[in-house]
C-alpha positions as a LaTeX table, in Angstrom:
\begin{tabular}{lrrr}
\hline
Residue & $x$ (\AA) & $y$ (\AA) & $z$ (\AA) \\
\hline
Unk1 & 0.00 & 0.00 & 0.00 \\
Unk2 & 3.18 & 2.50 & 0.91 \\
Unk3 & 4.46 & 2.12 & $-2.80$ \\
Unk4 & 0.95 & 2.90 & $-4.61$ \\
Unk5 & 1.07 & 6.65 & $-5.28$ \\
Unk6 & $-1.37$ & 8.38 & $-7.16$ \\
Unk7 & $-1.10$ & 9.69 & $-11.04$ \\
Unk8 & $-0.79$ & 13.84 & $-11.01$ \\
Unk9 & $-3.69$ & 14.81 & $-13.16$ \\
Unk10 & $-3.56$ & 18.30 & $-15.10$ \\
Unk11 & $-5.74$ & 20.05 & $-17.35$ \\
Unk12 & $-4.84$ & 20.66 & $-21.10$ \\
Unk13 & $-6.46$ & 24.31 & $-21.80$ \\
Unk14 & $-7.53$ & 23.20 & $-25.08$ \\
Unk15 & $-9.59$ & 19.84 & $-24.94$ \\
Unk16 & $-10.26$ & 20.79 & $-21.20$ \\
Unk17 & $-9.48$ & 16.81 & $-20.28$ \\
Unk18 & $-8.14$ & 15.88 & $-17.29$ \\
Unk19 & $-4.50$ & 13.62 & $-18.03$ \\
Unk20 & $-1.74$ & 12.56 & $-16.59$ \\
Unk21 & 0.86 & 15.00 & $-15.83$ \\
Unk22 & 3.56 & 13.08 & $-18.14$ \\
Unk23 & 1.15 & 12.99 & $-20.63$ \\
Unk24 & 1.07 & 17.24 & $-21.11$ \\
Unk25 & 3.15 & 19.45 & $-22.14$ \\
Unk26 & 3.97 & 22.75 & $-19.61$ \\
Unk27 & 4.49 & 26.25 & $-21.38$ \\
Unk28 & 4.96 & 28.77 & $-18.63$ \\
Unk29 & 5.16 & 32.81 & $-18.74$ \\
Unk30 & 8.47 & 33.63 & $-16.72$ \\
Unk31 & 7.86 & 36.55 & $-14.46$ \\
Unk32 & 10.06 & 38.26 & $-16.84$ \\
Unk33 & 7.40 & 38.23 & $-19.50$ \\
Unk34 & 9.11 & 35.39 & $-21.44$ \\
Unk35 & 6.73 & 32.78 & $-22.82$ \\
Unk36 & 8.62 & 29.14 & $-22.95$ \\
Unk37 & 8.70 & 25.24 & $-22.52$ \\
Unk38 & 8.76 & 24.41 & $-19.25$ \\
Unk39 & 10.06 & 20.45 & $-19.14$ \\
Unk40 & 10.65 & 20.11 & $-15.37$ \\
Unk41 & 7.14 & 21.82 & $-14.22$ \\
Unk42 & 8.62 & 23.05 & $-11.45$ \\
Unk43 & 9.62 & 27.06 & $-13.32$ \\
Unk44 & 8.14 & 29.71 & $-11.56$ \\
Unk45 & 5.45 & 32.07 & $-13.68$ \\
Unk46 & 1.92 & 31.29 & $-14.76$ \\
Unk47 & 1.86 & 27.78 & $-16.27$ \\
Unk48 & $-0.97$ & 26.23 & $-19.00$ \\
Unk49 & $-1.12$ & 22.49 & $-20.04$ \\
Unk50 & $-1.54$ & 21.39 & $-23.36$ \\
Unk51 & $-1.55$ & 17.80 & $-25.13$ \\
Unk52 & 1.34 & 16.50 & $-26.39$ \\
Unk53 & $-0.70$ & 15.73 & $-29.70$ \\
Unk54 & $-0.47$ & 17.73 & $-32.53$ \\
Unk55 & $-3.64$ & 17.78 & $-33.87$ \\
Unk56 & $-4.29$ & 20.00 & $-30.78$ \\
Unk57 & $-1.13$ & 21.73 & $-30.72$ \\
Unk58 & $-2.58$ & 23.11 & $-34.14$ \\
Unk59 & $-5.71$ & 23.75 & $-32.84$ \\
Unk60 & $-4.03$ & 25.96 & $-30.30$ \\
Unk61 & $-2.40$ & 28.03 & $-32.88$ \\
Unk62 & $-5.32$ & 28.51 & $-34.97$ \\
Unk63 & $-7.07$ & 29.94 & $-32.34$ \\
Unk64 & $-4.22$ & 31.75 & $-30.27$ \\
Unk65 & $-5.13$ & 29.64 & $-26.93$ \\
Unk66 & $-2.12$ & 29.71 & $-25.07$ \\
Unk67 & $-1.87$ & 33.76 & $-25.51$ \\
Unk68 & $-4.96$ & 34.25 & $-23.43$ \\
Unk69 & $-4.12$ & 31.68 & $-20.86$ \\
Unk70 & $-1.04$ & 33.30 & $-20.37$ \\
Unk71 & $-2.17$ & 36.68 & $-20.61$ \\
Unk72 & 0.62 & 37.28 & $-23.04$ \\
Unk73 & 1.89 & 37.40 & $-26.67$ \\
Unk74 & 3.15 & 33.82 & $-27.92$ \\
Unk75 & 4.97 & 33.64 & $-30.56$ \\
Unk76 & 4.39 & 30.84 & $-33.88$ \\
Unk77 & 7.95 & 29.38 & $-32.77$ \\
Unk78 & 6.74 & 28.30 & $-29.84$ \\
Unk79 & 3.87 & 25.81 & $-31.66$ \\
Unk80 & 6.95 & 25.09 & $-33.98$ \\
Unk81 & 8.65 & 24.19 & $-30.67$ \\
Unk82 & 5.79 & 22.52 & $-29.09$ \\
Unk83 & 5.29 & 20.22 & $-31.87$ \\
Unk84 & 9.20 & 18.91 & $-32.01$ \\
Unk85 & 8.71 & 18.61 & $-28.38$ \\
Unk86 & 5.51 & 16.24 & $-28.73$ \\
Unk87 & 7.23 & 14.16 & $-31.70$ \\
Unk88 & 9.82 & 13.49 & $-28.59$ \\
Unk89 & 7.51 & 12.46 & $-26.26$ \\
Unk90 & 5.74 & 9.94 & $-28.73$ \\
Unk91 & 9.16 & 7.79 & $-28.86$ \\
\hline
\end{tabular}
C-alpha cells in the first residue's frame, strides 16, 4: 500500500481533459514576461497544459489559446517548438 502513489492529473487548456501530468506538455510565462517550454514543471510564472498531440497543438495556434491563458503574446515558434517537443515524447 506504501508504494501505490497516485497519477498527477492536469488540465490541457484546449480539450479541457483531465490527463496525466507526463502525458502534457507545460508552457509557462516567466515573471520576466518570457513565454517558454517548461520540461521540469517546477519554473516559476503562470503555467498552462496542453496535449502532447499535434492535432491540438494546431488547434491551439489557430485559435491563439495559449496567448490568453497566459495573458501574453506567444509567438508561432513556440507551436513550432511545441510540436518537435511532442514528436519526442511519442518515442
Amino acid at each position: 500500500m506504501a508504494g501505490m502513489r497516485k497519477t498527477p492529473l492536469r488540465k490541457c487548456v484546449i480539450t479541457n481533459e483531465m490527463r496525466p501530468k507526463r502525458e502534457l506538455i507545460r508552457v509557462v510565462r516567466t515573471p520576466d514576461g518570457d513565454v517558454q517550454i517548461d520540461p521540469t514543471s517546477k519554473q516559476s510564472g503562470r503555467g498552462a497544459y496542453i496535449s502532447a498531440d499535434p492535432e491540438v497543438i494546431q488547434e491551439a495556434k489557430k485559435k491563439n489559446i495559449l496567448s490568453r491563458h497566459l495573458k501574453t503574446n506567444v509567438d508561432a515558434e513556440l507551436y513550432d517548438l511545441l510540436l518537435a517537443e511532442a514528436e519526442g515524447l511519442k518515442k
